[in-house]
Coordinates of N, CA and C in Angstrom, one line a residue:
Chain A
E1 N 0.8 -1.3 0.0 CA 0.0 0.0 0.0 C 0.8 1.1 0.0
A2 N 0.6 2.4 -1.0 CA 1.4 3.5 -1.1 C 0.9 4.5 0.2
Q3 N 1.9 4.7 0.9 CA 1.6 5.5 2.3 C 3.0 6.4 2.7
V4 N 2.7 7.2 3.4 CA 3.8 7.9 4.1 C 3.6 7.4 5.7
T5 N 4.6 7.1 6.1 CA 4.7 6.6 7.6 C 5.5 7.4 8.6
Q6 N 4.9 7.8 9.5 CA 5.4 8.7 10.8 C 5.5 7.9 12.0
N7 N 6.4 8.1 12.5 CA 6.4 7.5 14.0 C 7.2 8.5 15.0
P8 N 6.6 8.4 16.3 CA 6.0 7.7 16.8 C 4.3 8.7 16.5
R9 N 3.4 8.1 16.7 CA 2.0 8.8 16.7 C 1.8 9.9 17.9
Y10 N 2.3 9.5 19.0 CA 2.2 10.4 20.3 C 3.5 10.3 21.0
L11 N 4.0 11.6 21.4 CA 5.4 11.7 22.1 C 5.1 12.8 23.0
I12 N 5.5 12.5 24.3 CA 5.9 13.6 25.3 C 7.1 13.5 25.8
T13 N 7.6 14.6 25.9 CA 9.2 14.8 26.2 C 9.2 16.1 27.1
V14 N 10.4 16.1 27.5 CA 10.8 17.1 28.6 C 11.6 18.3 27.7
T15 N 11.5 19.3 28.2 CA 12.5 20.5 27.4 C 13.9 19.9 27.6
G16 N 14.6 20.2 26.5 CA 15.7 20.0 26.2 C 16.3 18.6 25.8
K17 N 15.3 17.7 25.7 CA 16.0 16.4 25.6 C 15.7 16.0 24.1
K18 N 16.7 15.8 23.3 CA 16.8 15.6 21.8 C 15.7 14.6 21.3
L19 N 15.0 14.8 20.4 CA 14.2 13.8 19.7 C 14.1 13.9 18.3
T20 N 13.8 12.7 17.7 CA 13.5 12.5 16.1 C 12.2 11.9 15.8
V21 N 11.7 12.5 14.8 CA 10.5 11.9 14.4 C 10.7 11.3 13.1
T22 N 10.4 10.2 13.2 CA 10.7 9.5 11.6 C 9.7 9.6 10.7
C23 N 10.0 9.6 9.1 CA 9.1 9.9 8.2 C 9.6 8.8 7.0
S24 N 8.9 8.1 6.5 CA 9.4 7.3 5.4 C 8.2 7.1 4.3
Q25 N 8.5 7.0 2.9 CA 7.5 7.0 2.1 C 7.9 5.7 1.1
N26 N 7.1 5.0 0.5 CA 7.3 3.8 -0.5 C 6.8 4.4 -1.7
M27 N 6.6 5.7 -2.2 CA 6.1 5.8 -3.3 C 7.3 6.5 -4.3
N28 N 8.3 6.3 -3.9 CA 9.5 6.8 -4.7 C 9.3 8.4 -4.9
H29 N 8.8 8.8 -4.3 CA 8.5 10.4 -4.4 C 9.6 11.3 -4.1
E30 N 10.1 12.2 -5.1 CA 11.1 12.9 -5.0 C 11.1 14.3 -3.8
Y31 N 10.2 14.7 -3.6 CA 9.7 15.8 -2.7 C 9.2 15.4 -1.4
M32 N 9.7 15.8 -0.3 CA 9.2 15.5 1.1 C 9.4 16.9 1.9
S33 N 8.2 16.8 2.8 CA 8.3 18.1 3.5 C 7.6 17.8 4.9
W34 N 7.9 18.7 5.8 CA 7.3 18.7 7.4 C 6.5 19.9 7.4
Y35 N 5.5 19.7 8.1 CA 4.6 20.8 8.4 C 4.4 20.4 9.9
R36 N 3.9 21.6 10.4 CA 3.4 21.8 11.9 C 2.1 22.4 11.7
Q37 N 0.9 21.9 12.5 CA -0.4 22.2 12.7 C -0.5 22.8 14.2
D38 N -1.1 24.0 14.0 CA -1.5 24.6 15.3 C -2.9 25.4 15.0
P39 N -3.5 25.2 16.2 CA -5.1 25.8 16.0 C -5.0 27.2 15.5
G40 N -6.1 27.3 14.5 CA -6.0 29.0 14.1 C -4.8 29.3 13.0
L41 N -3.9 28.5 12.8 CA -3.1 28.7 11.9 C -2.7 27.8 10.7
G42 N -3.5 27.0 10.8 CA -3.5 26.0 9.7 C -2.0 25.2 9.8
L43 N -1.5 24.9 8.6 CA -0.5 24.0 8.5 C 0.7 24.9 8.0
R44 N 2.0 24.9 8.8 CA 3.0 25.7 8.3 C 4.3 25.0 7.8
Q45 N 4.9 25.1 7.0 CA 6.0 24.4 6.4 C 7.3 24.6 7.3
I46 N 7.8 23.5 7.8 CA 9.0 23.5 8.6 C 10.3 23.6 7.9
Y47 N 10.3 22.1 7.1 CA 11.7 22.2 5.8 C 11.2 21.4 4.8
Y48 N 11.8 21.4 3.6 CA 11.3 20.4 2.8 C 12.5 19.9 1.8
S49 N 12.2 19.0 1.0 CA 13.5 18.5 0.5 C 13.2 17.9 -1.1
M50 N 14.0 18.3 -1.8 CA 13.6 17.7 -3.2 C 14.0 16.5 -3.8
N51 N 15.3 16.3 -3.1 CA 15.8 14.9 -3.4 C 16.8 14.6 -2.3
V52 N 17.6 13.6 -2.6 CA 18.5 13.3 -1.5 C 19.6 14.4 -1.5
E53 N 19.8 14.7 -0.2 CA 20.8 15.5 0.1 C 20.4 17.1 -0.2
V54 N 19.3 17.4 -0.7 CA 18.7 18.6 -0.9 C 17.6 18.9 0.1
T55 N 18.0 19.9 0.8 CA 16.8 20.4 1.9 C 17.1 22.1 2.0
D56 N 15.9 22.4 2.2 CA 15.7 23.9 2.6 C 14.6 24.3 3.4
K57 N 14.9 25.4 4.0 CA 14.0 25.9 5.1 C 12.8 26.3 4.7
G58 N 11.5 26.0 5.4 CA 10.2 26.5 5.1 C 9.8 27.9 5.9
D59 N 8.9 27.9 6.2 CA 8.4 29.3 6.9 C 9.1 29.3 8.3
V60 N 9.0 28.1 9.1 CA 9.0 28.2 10.8 C 10.3 27.0 11.0
P61 N 11.4 27.1 10.4 CA 12.5 26.2 10.6 C 13.3 26.3 12.0
E62 N 13.1 27.3 12.6 CA 13.9 27.7 14.0 C 13.7 26.5 15.0
G63 N 14.7 25.6 15.3 CA 14.5 24.8 16.4 C 14.2 23.4 15.8
Y64 N 14.4 23.2 14.6 CA 14.4 22.0 13.9 C 15.6 21.7 12.7
K65 N 15.8 20.4 12.6 CA 16.9 19.9 11.6 C 16.3 18.9 10.9
V66 N 16.6 18.6 9.6 CA 16.3 17.3 8.8 C 17.2 17.0 8.2
S67 N 17.4 15.8 7.6 CA 18.3 15.3 6.6 C 17.5 14.2 5.6
R68 N 18.3 14.3 4.5 CA 17.8 13.5 3.5 C 18.9 12.6 2.8
K69 N 19.2 11.7 3.5 CA 20.4 10.7 3.2 C 20.0 9.6 2.2
E70 N 18.4 9.3 2.3 CA 17.8 8.3 1.4 C 16.6 8.8 0.9
K71 N 16.4 8.6 -0.4 CA 15.2 9.0 -0.9 C 13.8 8.8 0.0
R72 N 13.7 7.7 0.4 CA 12.4 7.5 1.0 C 12.4 8.0 2.7
N73 N 13.5 8.4 3.3 CA 13.5 9.0 4.4 C 13.6 10.3 4.8
F74 N 12.9 11.0 5.5 CA 13.2 12.3 6.0 C 12.7 12.8 7.3
P75 N 13.8 12.4 8.3 CA 13.4 12.5 9.8 C 13.4 14.1 10.0
L76 N 12.8 14.4 11.0 CA 12.6 15.7 11.7 C 13.3 15.5 13.1
I77 N 14.3 16.5 13.3 CA 15.1 16.4 14.6 C 14.9 17.6 15.4
L78 N 14.7 17.5 16.6 CA 14.6 18.6 17.5 C 15.6 18.6 18.7
E79 N 16.9 19.3 18.3 CA 17.9 18.8 19.1 C 17.7 19.4 20.6
S80 N 17.0 20.3 20.8 CA 16.6 20.8 22.3 C 15.3 21.3 22.2
P81 N 14.1 20.5 22.5 CA 12.9 20.9 22.5 C 12.4 21.7 23.4
S82 N 11.5 22.8 23.1 CA 11.0 23.6 24.2 C 9.4 23.6 23.9
P83 N 8.8 24.0 24.9 CA 7.3 23.9 25.1 C 6.6 24.5 23.9
N84 N 7.2 25.7 23.3 CA 6.5 26.3 21.9 C 6.6 25.3 20.7
Q85 N 7.5 24.2 20.9 CA 7.4 23.5 19.8 C 6.1 22.2 20.0
T86 N 5.4 22.3 21.0 CA 4.3 21.5 21.3 C 3.2 21.7 20.3
S87 N 3.0 20.5 19.4 CA 2.3 20.8 18.1 C 2.0 19.4 17.5
L88 N 1.0 19.4 16.3 CA 0.8 18.3 15.6 C 1.6 18.4 14.2
Y89 N 2.5 17.2 14.2 CA 3.5 17.7 13.0 C 2.9 16.5 11.8
F90 N 3.1 17.0 10.7 CA 3.0 16.3 9.6 C 4.1 15.9 8.6
C91 N 4.6 15.0 8.2 CA 5.4 14.6 7.1 C 4.5 14.4 5.8
A92 N 5.0 14.8 4.7 CA 4.0 14.8 3.5 C 5.2 14.6 2.4
S93 N 4.6 14.0 1.2 CA 5.6 13.8 0.1 C 4.8 14.0 -1.2
S94 N 5.3 14.4 -2.3 CA 4.7 14.4 -3.8 C 5.8 13.8 -4.7
L95 N 5.1 13.3 -5.7 CA 5.9 12.9 -6.8 C 7.1 14.0 -7.3
R96 N 6.8 15.0 -7.4 CA 7.8 16.0 -7.9 C 7.4 17.3 -7.0
G97 N 8.3 18.3 -7.1 CA 8.0 19.4 -6.2 C 8.0 20.8 -7.1
Q98 N 8.8 20.5 -8.5 CA 9.1 21.4 -9.4 C 7.8 21.9 -10.3
G99 N 7.2 22.8 -9.7 CA 6.1 23.4 -10.5 C 4.8 22.6 -10.9
D100 N 4.8 21.3 -10.4 CA 3.8 20.6 -10.9 C 2.5 20.6 -9.7
N101 N 1.7 20.0 -10.1 CA 0.2 19.9 -9.3 C 0.0 18.6 -8.6
S102 N 1.0 17.7 -8.3 CA 0.7 16.6 -7.8 C 0.4 16.8 -6.5
P103 N -0.7 16.3 -5.8 CA -1.0 16.6 -4.4 C -0.1 16.0 -3.5
L104 N -0.1 16.8 -2.1 CA 0.8 16.1 -1.3 C 0.1 14.9 -0.5
H105 N 0.9 14.1 -0.3 CA 0.4 12.6 0.6 C 0.9 12.9 2.0
F106 N 0.1 12.8 2.7 CA 0.6 13.0 4.3 C 0.5 11.8 4.9
G107 N 1.5 11.6 5.9 CA 1.3 10.9 7.0 C 0.3 11.2 8.2
N108 N 0.2 10.1 9.1 CA -1.1 10.2 10.0 C -0.7 11.1 11.0
G109 N 0.5 11.9 11.1 CA 0.9 12.9 12.1 C 1.4 12.4 13.5
T110 N 2.2 13.4 14.0 CA 2.8 13.0 15.2 C 2.3 14.3 16.3
R111 N 1.7 13.8 17.2 CA 1.3 14.7 18.3 C 2.5 14.8 19.5
L112 N 3.1 15.9 19.4 CA 4.2 16.2 20.4 C 3.9 17.3 21.4
T113 N 4.3 16.8 22.5 CA 3.9 17.6 23.7 C 5.3 17.6 24.5
V114 N 5.5 19.1 24.7 CA 7.0 19.4 25.3 C 6.7 19.9 26.6
T115 N 7.0 19.4 28.0 CA 6.7 20.1 29.0 C 8.0 20.8 29.7
Chain B
A1 N 3.2 38.8 -0.6 CA 3.2 37.5 -0.2 C 1.9 36.6 -0.5
Q2 N 1.9 35.4 -0.9 CA 0.6 34.7 -1.1 C 0.1 34.4 0.1
K3 N -1.2 34.2 0.2 CA -2.1 34.0 1.3 C -3.4 33.4 1.0
I4 N -3.7 32.6 2.0 CA -5.1 31.7 1.9 C -5.9 32.2 2.9
T5 N -7.1 32.5 2.6 CA -8.1 33.2 3.7 C -9.3 32.1 3.8
Q6 N -9.5 31.4 4.9 CA -10.8 30.8 5.1 C -11.6 31.6 6.3
T7 N -12.7 32.1 5.7 CA -13.2 33.1 6.8 C -14.2 32.3 7.9
Q8 N -14.5 31.2 7.6 CA -15.5 30.5 8.7 C -15.0 29.5 9.4
P9 N -14.6 29.7 10.6 CA -14.2 28.9 11.7 C -14.8 27.5 11.8
G10 N -16.4 27.7 11.8 CA -17.2 26.6 11.8 C -18.4 26.7 11.1
M11 N -18.8 25.6 10.5 CA -20.0 25.5 9.9 C -20.8 24.4 10.4
F12 N -22.2 24.8 10.2 CA -23.1 23.5 10.3 C -23.9 23.1 9.3
V13 N -24.3 21.9 9.0 CA -25.2 21.7 7.8 C -26.0 20.5 8.3
Q14 N -27.3 20.6 7.8 CA -28.3 19.2 8.1 C -27.7 18.3 6.9
E15 N -27.9 17.0 7.6 CA -27.4 15.9 6.4 C -28.3 15.9 5.4
K16 N -27.7 15.5 4.2 CA -28.3 15.5 3.0 C -28.4 16.8 2.3
E17 N -28.1 17.8 2.8 CA -28.2 19.1 2.4 C -26.7 19.5 1.7
A18 N -26.7 20.6 0.9 CA -25.3 20.8 0.2 C -24.8 21.9 1.0
V19 N -23.4 22.0 1.1 CA -22.8 23.2 1.8 C -21.5 23.7 1.1
T20 N -21.3 24.8 1.4 CA -20.1 25.6 0.6 C -19.3 26.2 1.8
L21 N -18.0 25.7 1.4 CA -16.9 26.2 2.4 C -16.0 27.3 1.7
D22 N -16.0 28.4 2.3 CA -15.2 29.5 1.5 C -13.8 29.5 1.4
C23 N -13.1 29.8 0.4 CA -11.7 30.1 0.5 C -11.4 31.3 -0.6
T24 N -10.8 32.2 -0.1 CA -10.1 33.1 -0.9 C -8.9 33.1 -1.1
Y25 N -8.0 33.5 -1.8 CA -6.3 33.4 -1.9 C -6.2 34.9 -2.7
D26 N -4.6 35.2 -2.6 CA -3.9 36.2 -2.7 C -2.6 35.8 -3.3
T27 N -2.4 36.1 -5.0 CA -1.4 35.7 -5.4 C -0.9 36.6 -6.7
S28 N 0.3 36.8 -7.0 CA 0.5 37.5 -8.2 C 1.0 36.9 -9.3
D29 N 1.3 35.3 -9.1 CA 1.7 34.4 -10.0 C 0.4 34.1 -10.9
P30 N 0.8 34.0 -12.3 CA -0.1 33.8 -13.1 C -0.6 32.3 -13.2
S31 N 0.5 31.5 -12.8 CA 0.3 29.9 -12.6 C 0.1 29.4 -11.2
Y32 N -0.8 28.9 -10.7 CA -1.1 28.4 -9.3 C -1.9 27.2 -9.4
G33 N -2.0 26.5 -8.3 CA -2.8 25.5 -8.1 C -3.6 25.6 -6.5
L34 N -4.8 25.1 -6.7 CA -5.4 25.3 -5.2 C -5.9 23.7 -5.0
F35 N -6.0 23.4 -3.7 CA -6.2 22.1 -3.2 C -7.1 22.2 -2.2
W36 N -8.0 21.2 -1.9 CA -8.8 21.1 -0.6 C -8.4 19.6 0.1
Y37 N -8.1 19.9 1.5 CA -8.0 18.6 2.2 C -9.2 18.6 3.4
K38 N -9.1 17.2 3.6 CA -10.1 17.0 5.0 C -9.4 16.2 5.9
Q39 N -9.8 16.9 7.0 CA -8.8 16.2 8.4 C -10.1 15.9 9.3
P40 N -10.3 14.5 9.2 CA -11.4 14.1 10.4 C -10.7 14.3 11.7
S41 N -11.5 13.7 12.7 CA -11.1 13.7 14.2 C -10.0 13.0 14.4
S42 N -9.7 11.8 13.5 CA -8.6 11.0 13.5 C -7.2 11.5 13.4
G43 N -7.2 12.7 12.6 CA -6.2 13.4 12.6 C -5.6 13.4 11.2
E44 N -5.7 12.3 10.4 CA -4.9 12.4 9.0 C -5.4 13.4 7.9
M45 N -4.8 13.7 7.1 CA -4.9 14.8 6.0 C -5.3 13.8 4.6
I46 N -6.5 14.4 4.3 CA -7.0 13.6 3.0 C -7.1 14.4 1.8
F47 N -6.6 14.2 0.9 CA -6.7 15.1 -0.4 C -8.1 14.8 -1.1
L48 N -8.9 16.0 -1.6 CA -9.8 15.9 -1.7 C -10.0 16.4 -3.2
I49 N -9.6 17.3 -3.6 CA -9.9 17.9 -5.0 C -8.7 19.1 -5.3
Y50 N -8.4 19.0 -6.5 CA -7.5 20.1 -7.1 C -8.2 20.9 -8.3
Q51 N -7.6 22.2 -8.3 CA -8.0 23.2 -9.4 C -6.7 23.8 -9.9
G52 N -6.6 23.7 -11.2 CA -5.4 24.6 -11.6 C -6.0 25.9 -12.0
S53 N -4.8 27.0 -12.1 CA -5.4 28.5 -12.4 C -5.9 28.5 -13.9
Y54 N -5.3 27.7 -14.9 CA -5.5 27.5 -16.2 C -6.7 26.7 -16.6
D55 N -7.1 26.0 -15.5 CA -8.2 25.2 -16.0 C -9.6 25.6 -16.3
Q56 N -10.2 25.4 -17.4 CA -11.4 26.2 -17.9 C -12.7 25.8 -17.1
Q57 N -12.7 24.5 -16.7 CA -13.7 23.9 -16.0 C -13.5 23.8 -14.6
N58 N -14.5 23.9 -13.7 CA -14.5 23.7 -12.1 C -14.1 22.3 -11.9
A59 N -13.3 21.8 -11.3 CA -13.1 20.7 -10.8 C -14.0 20.1 -9.9
T60 N -14.4 18.6 -10.5 CA -15.2 17.7 -9.7 C -14.7 16.5 -9.2
E61 N -15.1 15.9 -8.1 CA -14.7 14.6 -7.7 C -15.8 14.0 -6.6
G62 N -16.7 13.3 -7.4 CA -17.7 12.6 -6.6 C -18.7 13.8 -6.0
R63 N -18.8 14.0 -4.7 CA -19.6 14.9 -4.1 C -19.1 16.3 -3.9
Y64 N -17.8 16.1 -4.3 CA -17.1 17.5 -4.0 C -16.8 18.1 -5.4
S65 N -17.2 19.6 -5.2 CA -16.7 20.4 -6.5 C -16.2 21.7 -6.0
L66 N -15.5 22.1 -6.9 CA -14.7 23.5 -6.5 C -15.3 24.6 -7.4
N67 N -15.8 25.6 -6.8 CA -16.3 26.6 -7.4 C -15.4 27.6 -7.5
F68 N -14.5 27.8 -8.6 CA -13.4 28.5 -8.9 C -13.8 29.7 -9.5
Q69 N -13.8 30.9 -9.0 CA -14.2 32.3 -9.7 C -12.7 32.9 -9.4
K70 N -12.0 32.9 -10.9 CA -10.6 33.4 -10.8 C -10.6 35.0 -10.6
A71 N -11.3 35.7 -11.1 CA -11.3 37.1 -10.9 C -11.8 37.4 -9.7
R72 N -12.4 37.0 -9.0 CA -12.7 37.3 -7.5 C -11.7 36.5 -6.4
K73 N -10.8 35.8 -7.2 CA -9.8 34.9 -6.4 C -10.5 34.2 -5.2
S74 N -11.2 33.4 -5.6 CA -12.0 32.4 -5.0 C -12.0 31.0 -5.4
A75 N -12.1 30.1 -4.2 CA -12.1 28.6 -4.8 C -12.7 27.9 -3.5
N76 N -14.0 28.1 -3.7 CA -15.0 27.7 -2.7 C -15.1 26.1 -2.8
L77 N -15.3 25.3 -1.9 CA -15.5 23.9 -1.9 C -17.0 23.6 -1.6
V78 N -17.7 23.0 -2.6 CA -19.0 22.7 -2.6 C -19.0 21.0 -2.1
I79 N -20.0 20.7 -0.9 CA -20.2 19.3 -0.6 C -21.7 19.0 -1.0
S80 N -22.0 18.4 -2.0 CA -23.3 18.0 -2.1 C -23.9 16.8 -1.2
A81 N -25.1 16.8 -1.0 CA -25.7 15.7 -0.1 C -24.9 15.4 1.0
S82 N -24.9 16.1 2.0 CA -23.8 16.0 3.1 C -24.1 14.5 4.0
Q83 N -23.0 14.1 4.3 CA -23.2 12.7 5.2 C -22.5 12.9 6.7
L84 N -22.9 12.2 7.3 CA -22.4 12.3 8.8 C -21.0 12.2 8.7
G85 N -20.5 11.5 7.9 CA -18.9 11.2 7.8 C -18.2 12.3 7.1
D86 N -18.8 13.5 6.6 CA -18.4 14.7 6.3 C -17.8 15.4 7.3
S87 N -18.1 15.4 8.6 CA -17.8 16.1 9.6 C -16.2 16.0 9.9
A88 N -15.7 17.0 9.7 CA -14.2 17.3 9.8 C -13.7 18.5 9.6
M89 N -12.6 18.8 9.7 CA -12.0 20.0 9.5 C -11.3 20.2 7.8
Y90 N -11.7 21.3 7.3 CA -11.3 21.2 5.9 C -10.4 22.5 5.7
F91 N -9.3 22.1 5.0 CA -8.2 22.8 4.7 C -8.2 23.2 3.1
C92 N -8.0 24.7 3.0 CA -7.9 25.1 1.3 C -6.2 25.4 1.3
A93 N -5.4 25.1 0.2 CA -4.3 25.3 0.1 C -3.9 25.7 -1.3
M94 N -2.9 26.6 -1.4 CA -2.5 26.8 -2.6 C -1.1 26.5 -2.9
R95 N -0.7 26.2 -4.1 CA 0.7 26.2 -4.4 C 1.6 27.3 -4.7
E96 N 2.5 27.3 -4.1 CA 3.3 28.9 -4.1 C 4.6 28.3 -4.9
L97 N 4.9 28.8 -5.9 CA 6.1 28.6 -6.5 C 7.5 29.4 -5.8
L98 N 8.3 28.6 -5.4 CA 9.6 29.1 -5.1 C 10.7 29.3 -5.8
S99 N 11.7 30.0 -5.6 CA 12.9 30.1 -6.5 C 13.4 28.8 -7.0
G100 N 14.0 28.6 -8.1 CA 14.6 27.4 -8.4 C 13.4 26.4 -9.2
G101 N 12.1 27.0 -9.2 CA 11.1 26.1 -9.6 C 10.4 25.2 -8.8
Y102 N 11.0 25.2 -7.5 CA 10.2 24.3 -6.6 C 9.1 24.9 -6.1
N103 N 8.1 24.0 -5.5 CA 7.0 24.7 -5.0 C 6.5 24.0 -3.4
K104 N 5.8 24.8 -2.9 CA 5.3 24.2 -1.7 C 3.9 24.7 -1.3
L105 N 3.0 24.0 -0.5 CA 1.7 24.4 -0.2 C 1.8 25.5 0.9
I106 N 0.8 26.4 0.7 CA 0.7 27.2 1.8 C -1.2 26.9 2.3
F107 N -1.3 26.8 3.7 CA -2.6 26.4 4.3 C -3.5 27.6 4.6
G108 N -4.8 27.6 4.4 CA -5.6 28.6 5.3 C -5.7 28.0 6.7
A109 N -6.4 28.6 7.6 CA -6.5 28.1 8.9 C -7.8 27.2 9.0
G110 N -8.6 26.8 8.2 CA -9.4 25.8 8.1 C -10.9 26.1 8.5
T111 N -11.6 25.2 8.2 CA -13.0 25.5 8.5 C -13.7 24.0 9.2
R112 N -14.2 24.1 10.4 CA -14.6 23.0 11.1 C -16.2 22.7 10.7
L113 N -16.5 21.6 9.9 CA -17.8 21.3 9.6 C -18.3 20.2 10.4
A114 N -19.6 20.6 10.6 CA -20.3 19.7 11.5 C -21.7 19.1 10.7
V115 N -21.8 17.9 10.5 CA -23.1 17.5 10.0 C -24.1 16.9 10.8
H116 N -25.1 17.5 11.1 CA -26.1 17.0 12.0 C -27.3 16.2 11.2
P117 N -27.6 15.1 12.0 CA -28.6 14.1 11.3 C -29.9 14.9 11.4

């Protein structure tokens, strides 16, 4: 089944404790992206990646890191999480990202709470 | 800067009736794409429908149709014959073209739809 898989679904952590949210897609998509969803703000892009070793900042990259060492994987890293990073996170992918209209396919989301 | 506006935080509709969810956008790009996503209470994001800026006809997908009015910069989602399972948050999104030819989606704040029996 074609899908984007995120793990974990729920994560509660403490301020400053490094964490990684994994994302994997099995559709051979070139484009992958991370979004965070907060009430009243919709979804905002954190980082995106056009292909292996090609990543760039989105609208709210502060406090986050990403890597794209393999085409299928795009982990999101929080080196020192803070309470303002408490949010619902989505990984998404699409076939291409260059000026095309292919829809984003989303993972099921990761609800992160930082205390 | 490009922007998506959904002015209805919440909407109610009676089962089997049609409902329109509003979306307006602002862009100076001549080429753009508009998407609608559904987010049920379980949290996943489900792609519903797409409209390209050069498409001559309004997009339709089953009970979903997109009322695209280019001059007014609006892309309203119409759900016909509402079902209880349509209760969800709905997001309008626009493809924003970045430098280098890459693009990303920018999202509105969403509209929560409740379908009543």
